[in-house]
Short mmCIF file of C-alpha atoms in Angstrom, two decimals:
data_model
loop_
_atom_site.label_atom_id
_atom_site.label_comp_id
_atom_site.label_asym_id
_atom_site.label_seq_id
_atom_site.Cartn_x
_atom_site.Cartn_y
_atom_site.Cartn_z
CA MET E 1 89.50 -206.64 120.32
CA LEU E 2 88.89 -204.59 117.41
CA GLU E 3 91.90 -201.65 117.65
CA ILE E 4 92.16 -200.08 114.25
CA SER E 5 96.12 -201.49 113.57
CA LYS E 6 98.30 -199.21 112.10
CA GLY E 7 97.92 -200.31 108.66
CA ILE E 8 94.45 -199.38 108.21
CA LYS E 9 94.84 -195.55 109.89
CA ASN E 10 97.81 -195.19 107.49
CA LEU E 11 96.12 -196.22 104.33
CA GLU E 12 99.42 -198.47 103.65
CA LYS E 13 98.84 -200.53 100.34
CA ASP E 14 102.35 -202.44 100.61
CA ASP E 15 100.33 -205.57 101.50
CA ILE E 16 97.31 -205.86 98.86
CA ALA E 17 99.11 -206.20 96.16
CA ASP E 18 97.49 -204.93 92.55
CA ASN E 19 93.96 -206.39 94.48
CA LEU E 20 92.78 -202.56 93.95
CA LEU E 21 92.92 -202.08 90.21
CA HIS E 22 91.09 -205.81 89.79
CA TYR E 23 88.37 -204.30 90.63
CA ASP E 24 84.99 -203.50 88.21
CA TYR E 25 84.29 -199.29 88.57
CA ASN E 26 81.63 -197.72 87.51
CA THR E 27 83.35 -195.27 85.84
CA LYS E 28 80.71 -194.59 82.71
CA HIS E 29 79.74 -191.51 83.46
CA LEU E 30 82.93 -190.16 85.12
CA LEU E 31 84.93 -190.92 82.13
CA SER E 32 82.49 -188.99 79.71
CA LEU E 33 83.26 -186.06 81.69
CA ILE E 34 86.98 -186.40 81.63
CA LYS E 35 86.45 -187.10 77.69
CA LYS E 36 84.53 -183.66 77.26
CA GLY E 37 87.01 -181.88 79.03
CA ILE E 38 85.05 -180.71 82.22
CA GLU E 39 86.60 -178.69 84.45
CA LEU E 40 87.56 -181.05 88.00
CA ASP E 41 85.84 -178.29 90.14
CA ASP E 42 82.45 -178.19 87.71
CA PRO E 43 79.76 -179.95 90.31
CA SER E 44 78.95 -182.62 88.31
CA TYR E 45 82.60 -183.95 87.94
CA LEU E 46 83.17 -183.34 91.51
CA SER E 47 79.67 -185.52 92.30
CA SER E 48 81.09 -187.84 89.63
CA TYR E 49 84.69 -188.47 90.99
CA ARG E 50 83.23 -188.66 95.05
CA SER E 51 81.21 -191.61 93.82
CA PHE E 52 84.10 -193.17 92.20
CA GLU E 53 86.08 -191.98 94.82
CA GLY E 54 83.77 -194.05 98.03
CA GLU E 55 84.02 -197.05 95.38
CA VAL E 56 87.38 -197.75 95.45
CA PHE E 57 87.72 -196.70 99.25
CA GLU E 58 85.29 -199.11 100.19
CA ASN E 59 87.19 -202.31 98.08
CA PHE E 60 90.92 -200.66 99.75
CA ILE E 61 89.30 -200.98 103.43
CA TYR E 62 87.83 -204.11 102.37
CA GLU E 63 91.29 -205.54 101.20
CA LYS E 64 92.95 -204.33 104.33
CA LEU E 65 89.60 -206.05 106.71
CA LEU E 66 90.35 -209.28 105.14
CA ARG E 67 93.95 -208.94 106.11
CA TYR E 68 93.25 -207.81 109.53
CA ALA E 69 90.80 -210.76 110.07
CA GLU E 70 93.41 -213.07 109.33
CA GLU E 71 95.67 -211.93 111.80
CA ASN E 72 93.49 -211.40 114.48
CA ASP E 73 92.34 -213.82 116.92
CA TYR E 74 88.88 -212.20 118.06
CA ILE E 75 87.33 -212.36 114.66
CA SER E 76 86.30 -215.77 114.03
CA LYS E 77 84.60 -215.47 110.65
CA PHE E 78 84.43 -212.88 107.85
CA ILE E 79 82.37 -212.86 105.12
CA LEU E 80 83.93 -213.12 101.36
CA LYS E 81 82.87 -211.06 98.33
CA GLY E 82 84.39 -209.91 95.46
CA PHE E 83 86.75 -211.68 93.51
CA HIS E 84 87.47 -213.20 96.80
CA GLN E 85 84.07 -215.04 97.23
CA ASN E 86 83.02 -218.23 94.41
CA LYS E 87 80.52 -216.71 92.46
CA HIS E 88 76.80 -217.59 93.30
CA LYS E 89 73.65 -215.78 92.51
CA ALA E 90 71.75 -214.05 95.51
CA TYR E 91 69.37 -216.31 97.33
CA ALA E 92 65.93 -214.67 98.18
CA ASN E 93 65.11 -214.60 101.69
CA THR E 94 69.14 -214.95 102.64
CA LEU E 95 72.73 -213.17 102.96
CA SER E 96 74.19 -213.51 99.53
CA ILE E 97 76.23 -212.27 96.81
CA SER E 98 74.67 -210.01 94.59
CA GLU E 99 75.20 -209.70 90.86
CA LYS E 100 77.69 -207.25 91.88
CA GLU E 101 79.39 -209.26 94.27
CA GLN E 102 78.14 -207.31 96.97
CA ILE E 103 76.96 -209.03 100.14
CA VAL E 104 72.96 -208.28 100.07
CA TYR E 105 69.69 -209.51 102.16
CA ARG E 106 67.27 -209.51 99.42
CA THR E 107 63.44 -210.65 98.69
CA LYS E 108 63.11 -212.90 95.38
CA SER E 109 62.76 -209.02 93.52
CA ARG E 110 64.20 -206.88 95.49
CA GLU E 111 67.11 -205.93 97.26
CA ILE E 112 66.68 -204.82 100.96
CA SER E 113 69.90 -204.34 102.52
CA GLU E 114 73.74 -204.02 101.17
CA PHE E 115 76.34 -204.38 103.58
CA ASP E 116 80.08 -203.31 102.81
CA ALA E 117 81.31 -206.14 104.79
CA MET E 118 80.33 -208.48 108.10
CA PHE E 119 82.44 -210.18 110.71
CA VAL E 120 81.98 -212.75 113.44
CA THR E 121 83.91 -212.56 116.49
CA LYS E 122 84.72 -214.80 119.36
CA ASN E 123 82.28 -213.22 121.40
CA ASN E 124 79.39 -214.26 118.94
CA GLU E 125 78.89 -210.75 117.99
CA LEU E 126 77.87 -210.25 114.40
CA TYR E 127 79.49 -206.70 113.22
CA PHE E 128 78.28 -205.15 109.73
CA VAL E 129 81.01 -202.56 108.27
CA GLU E 130 80.02 -199.59 106.93
CA MET E 131 82.99 -197.38 104.65
CA THR E 132 82.14 -193.42 103.90
CA LEU E 133 84.28 -190.85 102.83
CA VAL E 134 81.09 -188.15 103.74
CA LYS E 135 82.46 -185.61 105.88
CA ASN E 136 79.07 -185.12 107.84
CA VAL E 137 77.49 -188.88 108.81
CA LEU E 138 74.32 -187.69 110.48
CA LYS E 139 72.19 -189.50 107.55
CA LEU E 140 73.90 -192.49 108.24
CA ARG E 141 71.82 -192.98 111.23
CA ARG E 142 68.35 -194.02 109.57
CA ARG E 143 70.79 -196.31 107.59
CA LEU E 144 72.94 -197.95 110.73
CA ARG E 145 68.92 -198.05 112.26
CA LYS E 146 67.72 -200.32 109.38
CA LYS E 147 70.77 -202.85 109.12
CA LYS E 148 70.70 -203.37 112.91
CA ALA E 149 67.41 -204.18 112.45
CA LEU E 150 67.66 -206.64 109.64
CA LEU E 151 70.33 -208.33 111.12
CA GLU E 152 68.76 -208.33 114.44
CA ILE E 153 65.59 -210.36 112.59
CA ILE E 154 67.66 -212.58 110.72
CA PHE E 155 70.22 -213.75 113.30
CA PRO E 156 68.55 -213.11 116.47
CA ASN E 157 71.55 -215.43 118.91
CA TYR E 158 73.75 -212.79 117.64
CA GLU E 159 74.78 -209.67 119.28
CA ILE E 160 74.49 -207.01 116.45
CA LYS E 161 77.44 -204.36 116.18
CA ALA E 162 78.33 -201.61 113.55
CA LEU E 163 81.71 -201.26 112.89
CA ILE E 164 82.28 -197.39 111.15
CA ILE E 165 85.20 -195.90 109.04
CA LEU E 166 85.74 -192.70 108.25
CA ASN E 167 88.53 -190.63 107.12
CA GLU E 168 89.90 -188.06 109.68
CA GLY E 169 87.58 -184.61 109.96
CA ALA E 170 84.29 -186.54 109.73
CA THR E 171 81.58 -184.78 111.65
CA GLY E 172 78.33 -185.90 113.77
CA THR E 173 80.17 -188.99 114.73
CA LYS E 174 78.84 -188.71 118.59
CA GLN E 175 75.53 -189.54 117.24
CA PHE E 176 76.32 -192.70 116.76
CA PRO E 177 74.40 -195.10 119.07
CA ASP E 178 76.46 -197.19 121.71
CA TYR E 179 76.38 -200.51 119.29
CA CYS E 180 78.58 -198.43 116.89
CA LYS E 181 82.51 -198.95 117.17
CA VAL E 182 84.20 -195.73 114.51
CA TRP E 183 87.85 -195.80 112.97
CA PHE E 184 89.43 -192.59 111.46
CA THR E 185 91.69 -193.46 108.80
CA LYS E 186 94.05 -190.46 107.05
CA GLU E 187 92.44 -188.67 104.05
CA PHE E 188 92.03 -191.23 101.59
CA SER E 189 92.53 -190.51 97.46
CA ALA E 190 91.73 -192.58 94.68
CA SER E 191 93.94 -190.37 91.99
CA GLU E 192 96.60 -193.18 91.35
CA VAL E 193 92.98 -195.88 90.44
CA LEU E 194 91.86 -193.15 88.35
CA GLU E 195 94.98 -192.43 86.73
CA TYR E 196 95.58 -196.53 86.04
CA ILE E 197 91.62 -196.57 84.43
CA THR E 198 92.48 -193.49 82.43
CA GLU E 199 95.67 -194.14 80.98
CA LEU E 200 96.06 -195.53 77.11
CA LYS E 201 96.14 -199.08 76.64
CA GLU E 202 99.74 -199.59 75.60
CA ASN E 203 101.30 -197.16 78.43
CA LYS E 204 99.07 -199.13 81.22
CA LYS E 205 101.43 -201.10 83.69
CA ALA E 206 101.31 -205.02 83.80
CA LEU E 207 99.42 -205.99 86.85
CA VAL E 208 100.36 -208.33 89.73
CA ALA E 209 97.93 -211.39 89.44
CA LYS E 210 94.89 -211.30 92.00
CA GLU E 211 96.03 -211.86 95.63
CA LYS E 212 92.92 -214.29 96.59
CA LYS E 213 92.53 -214.50 100.57
CA TRP E 214 91.55 -217.55 102.37
CA SER E 215 91.90 -219.31 105.94
CA SER E 216 89.24 -221.25 107.96
CA LYS E 217 88.00 -217.89 109.02
CA MET E 218 86.82 -217.10 105.45
CA ILE E 219 82.83 -218.23 104.21
CA GLU E 220 80.54 -217.39 101.94
CA ALA E 221 77.65 -215.27 102.85
CA HIS E 222 74.78 -218.11 102.36
CA THR E 223 76.39 -220.14 104.82
CA LEU E 224 75.41 -217.84 107.43
CA LYS E 225 72.83 -219.74 109.03
CA LEU E 226 69.66 -217.54 109.76
CA HIS E 227 66.47 -217.33 110.94
CA PRO E 228 63.49 -217.71 108.42
CA PHE E 229 61.68 -214.37 107.49
CA ARG E 230 59.80 -212.90 105.00
CA TYR E 231 59.43 -209.61 104.13
CA TYR E 232 56.23 -208.91 102.39
CA ASN E 233 54.19 -211.82 104.76
CA THR E 234 55.51 -209.88 108.03
CA MET E 235 54.29 -206.76 106.66
CA SER E 236 50.65 -208.00 105.54
CA TRP E 237 50.88 -209.49 109.26
CA ILE E 238 52.08 -206.02 110.96
CA THR E 239 49.22 -204.05 108.50
CA LYS E 240 46.63 -206.47 109.41
CA THR E 241 47.35 -206.98 113.38
CA ILE E 242 47.36 -202.94 113.80
CA ARG E 243 43.71 -202.23 112.49
CA SER E 244 42.35 -205.73 114.27
CA HIS E 245 41.66 -203.84 117.49
CA LYS E 246 37.72 -203.81 118.67
CA LYS E 247 37.71 -200.67 120.20
CA HIS E 248 40.22 -198.25 118.52
CA ILE E 249 40.99 -196.87 115.02
CA ILE E 250 44.94 -198.66 115.47
CA ASP E 251 46.32 -201.06 117.95
CA MET E 252 48.48 -198.92 119.80
CA SER E 253 50.21 -201.07 122.04
CA PHE E 254 50.99 -203.39 119.46
CA LEU E 255 52.36 -200.73 117.67
CA MET E 256 54.80 -199.89 120.00
CA ASN E 257 55.86 -203.03 121.57
CA TYR E 258 59.56 -203.00 121.09
CA LYS E 259 59.46 -206.26 118.88
CA ILE E 260 56.98 -204.68 116.36
CA GLN E 261 59.22 -201.50 116.74
CA ARG E 262 62.43 -203.48 115.61
CA TYR E 263 60.39 -204.30 112.44
CA HIS E 264 59.73 -200.18 112.17
CA ASP E 265 63.02 -199.35 112.40
CA LEU E 266 63.74 -202.45 109.33
CA TYR E 267 60.42 -200.96 107.02
CA ASN E 268 60.71 -197.48 108.11
CA LYS E 269 56.86 -197.09 107.69
CA PHE E 270 53.70 -199.36 108.46
CA TYR E 271 50.97 -199.51 106.27
CA VAL E 272 47.06 -199.05 107.81
CA GLY E 273 44.57 -198.08 105.55
CA TYR E 274 43.49 -195.95 103.06
CA LEU E 275 41.68 -192.40 102.46
CA THR E 276 39.29 -192.57 99.38
CA ILE E 277 40.82 -189.96 96.96
CA GLU E 278 37.59 -187.17 97.35
CA SER E 279 38.79 -187.77 101.25
CA ALA E 280 42.14 -186.73 100.59
CA LYS E 281 41.98 -183.93 98.36
CA GLU E 282 40.99 -181.35 100.87
CA LEU E 283 43.63 -182.73 103.49
CA LEU E 284 46.59 -182.86 100.40
CA GLY E 285 44.95 -180.33 98.62
CA LEU E 286 45.33 -182.29 95.44
CA THR E 287 43.96 -180.62 91.65
CA GLU E 288 44.72 -183.64 89.29
CA GLU E 289 42.06 -185.31 88.06
CA TYR E 290 41.91 -188.87 89.58
CA ALA E 291 40.23 -191.74 88.68
CA PRO E 292 36.84 -192.56 91.56
CA GLU E 293 38.66 -195.39 92.80
CA GLN E 294 41.83 -194.17 93.19
CA ARG E 295 42.98 -194.91 96.82
CA VAL E 296 45.68 -192.60 99.15
CA VAL E 297 47.21 -195.25 100.92
CA VAL E 298 48.34 -193.93 104.46
CA ALA E 299 51.18 -195.16 106.39
CA LEU E 300 53.01 -194.59 110.24
CA GLU E 301 56.58 -193.36 109.44
CA LYS E 302 59.38 -193.57 112.01
CA LYS E 303 61.69 -190.55 112.10
CA HIS E 304 65.20 -189.62 113.09
CA SER E 305 64.21 -188.59 116.40
CA ASP E 306 61.49 -191.99 116.79
CA GLU E 307 58.39 -189.86 116.68
CA ILE E 308 55.65 -191.50 114.18
CA ILE E 309 53.98 -189.89 111.93
CA LEU E 310 51.77 -189.99 109.41
CA THR E 311 52.68 -189.94 105.70
CA TYR E 312 50.60 -190.57 102.54
CA TYR E 313 51.11 -192.46 99.27
CA ILE E 314 49.29 -192.05 96.05
CA GLN E 315 50.17 -194.80 92.72
CA ARG E 316 48.43 -194.64 89.77
CA THR E 317 50.23 -196.93 87.71
CA ARG E 318 52.58 -199.85 88.75
CA LYS E 319 56.13 -197.55 88.72
CA ASN E 320 54.33 -194.23 89.48
CA LEU E 321 54.76 -193.58 93.10
CA TYR E 322 53.94 -190.10 94.75
CA LEU E 323 54.78 -189.57 98.59
CA TYR E 324 52.90 -186.67 100.65
CA SER E 325 54.25 -186.10 103.86
CA PHE E 326 54.21 -182.48 106.03
CA ASP E 327 56.83 -181.06 107.93
CA ASP E 328 56.97 -179.85 111.59
CA ASP E 329 55.65 -176.48 110.70
CA GLY E 330 52.46 -178.25 109.05
CA LYS E 331 54.53 -177.90 104.94
CA MET E 332 53.50 -180.27 103.03
CA SER E 333 55.97 -181.67 100.17
CA LYS E 334 55.73 -183.91 97.28
CA GLU E 335 58.13 -186.98 96.52
CA LYS E 336 58.42 -188.98 93.00
CA LYS E 337 59.52 -192.80 94.41
CA ASP E 338 62.10 -194.75 92.75
CA PRO E 339 60.04 -196.64 90.10
CA TYR E 340 62.33 -199.55 90.25
CA GLY E 341 62.77 -198.57 94.62
CA ILE E 342 60.85 -201.30 97.28
CA THR E 343 58.34 -198.48 98.41
CA VAL E 344 56.54 -199.22 95.00
CA THR E 345 56.33 -202.90 94.87
CA GLU E 346 55.13 -202.40 98.96
CA VAL E 347 52.44 -200.18 98.13
CA PHE E 348 51.45 -202.12 95.04
CA HIS E 349 51.48 -205.39 97.81
CA ILE E 350 49.60 -203.55 100.79
CA ASN E 351 46.89 -202.41 98.22
CA LYS E 352 45.78 -205.65 96.93
CA LEU E 353 45.56 -206.89 100.40
CA MET E 354 43.37 -204.18 102.06
CA ASN E 355 39.49 -204.03 101.61
CA GLU E 356 37.33 -202.09 102.55
CA LYS E 357 37.24 -202.07 106.05
CA TYR E 358 40.75 -200.86 105.67
CA GLU E 359 38.97 -197.50 104.39
CA LEU E 360 40.02 -194.24 106.97
CA ASN E 361 38.33 -190.85 107.11
CA ILE E 362 39.15 -188.02 108.77
CA SER E 363 38.37 -187.96 111.23
CA ASN E 364 40.42 -191.21 111.89
CA ILE E 365 43.20 -189.06 110.57
CA ASN E 366 43.18 -187.09 113.29
CA MET E 367 42.74 -189.38 115.71
CA ILE E 368 45.54 -191.71 114.61
CA LYS E 369 47.36 -188.18 114.61
CA LYS E 370 46.25 -187.51 117.98
CA LEU E 371 47.04 -191.27 119.52
CA LEU E 372 51.11 -191.14 118.18
CA LYS E 373 51.46 -187.69 119.23
CA GLU E 374 50.46 -188.19 122.58
CA ARG E 375 51.96 -191.39 123.07
CA TYR E 376 55.27 -189.72 121.47
CA LEU E 377 54.91 -186.62 124.04
CA ARG E 378 54.56 -189.42 126.91
CA ASP E 379 57.35 -191.23 126.19
CA HIS E 380 60.15 -188.33 125.88
CA SER E 381 58.93 -186.04 128.49
#
């Protein structure tokens, strides 16, 4: 079974040679702060160091899991990454290895999810692994939900589970769903790795060669057969079907179907139409100047609590996208989205799909809000 080993729990490193020092780390910013003499308790240093330490922890645990899988008869397949796998490019619409040698699932142009590690058990369970040094893990839940949904869609013949590996003292773990197995290790430190990186070249110790692991259990990511899934095609189909009801503005039966809600867990939001800029001005309190043809895309977003709410997107240029949303008290917030994130591509794609029949007005918005609230209260009463 999957019980933590003594070596993982106690962070014993005697069986991984110098492998931890052979990985590439994103230390450019951290090293620049060290060079400037920034104090160790400065917030900018702490933030950069914690990010680096998280990278080292992930690599350390991956090395330990490789050896754990090799010796554990319960594990039948283990996905290779980093310098343990043969370098392959990241293929679209399949599980593969990214340029950074991570396990990823991506469309042709965007990465959908990244997995710290992954393995299959003799009971036909597919585990994805999350390793983090964050002490409060409540924010991890949405990420888990998205990753589980994706794996359930592309690997329908496996039971999807998660292994979460944390340091002792992490809080919020009782909120994890039943499909999660949680391991706790001792407090981790990356000080030795940073010390090696910052040493002068002439003082660096000679490293033992990379110790690569291979057995019949070890497989390349792209060899794990999956069910075909097209991210944008499926998203478009959902938008069309939600709005295709003959009598109602949205098809609530379709939306709340458990298979469609699995997609909702993956996408987090479904796009259902658009408002003209004139209709949206009062709703969103817009004061800027917009072109008359500017649209405000309307989405159904799924919250941590499973409540579905309305959110609004204004895309002024290809990479200039703003999200408008309201909290439980009705206070509006405006957020600039990552110009290279997948939401920018989604909104651009869905905007091209929607013709005039997808136009909504304020009355439609109020009706959708009413339907969503009634359904949520009914399901949670």
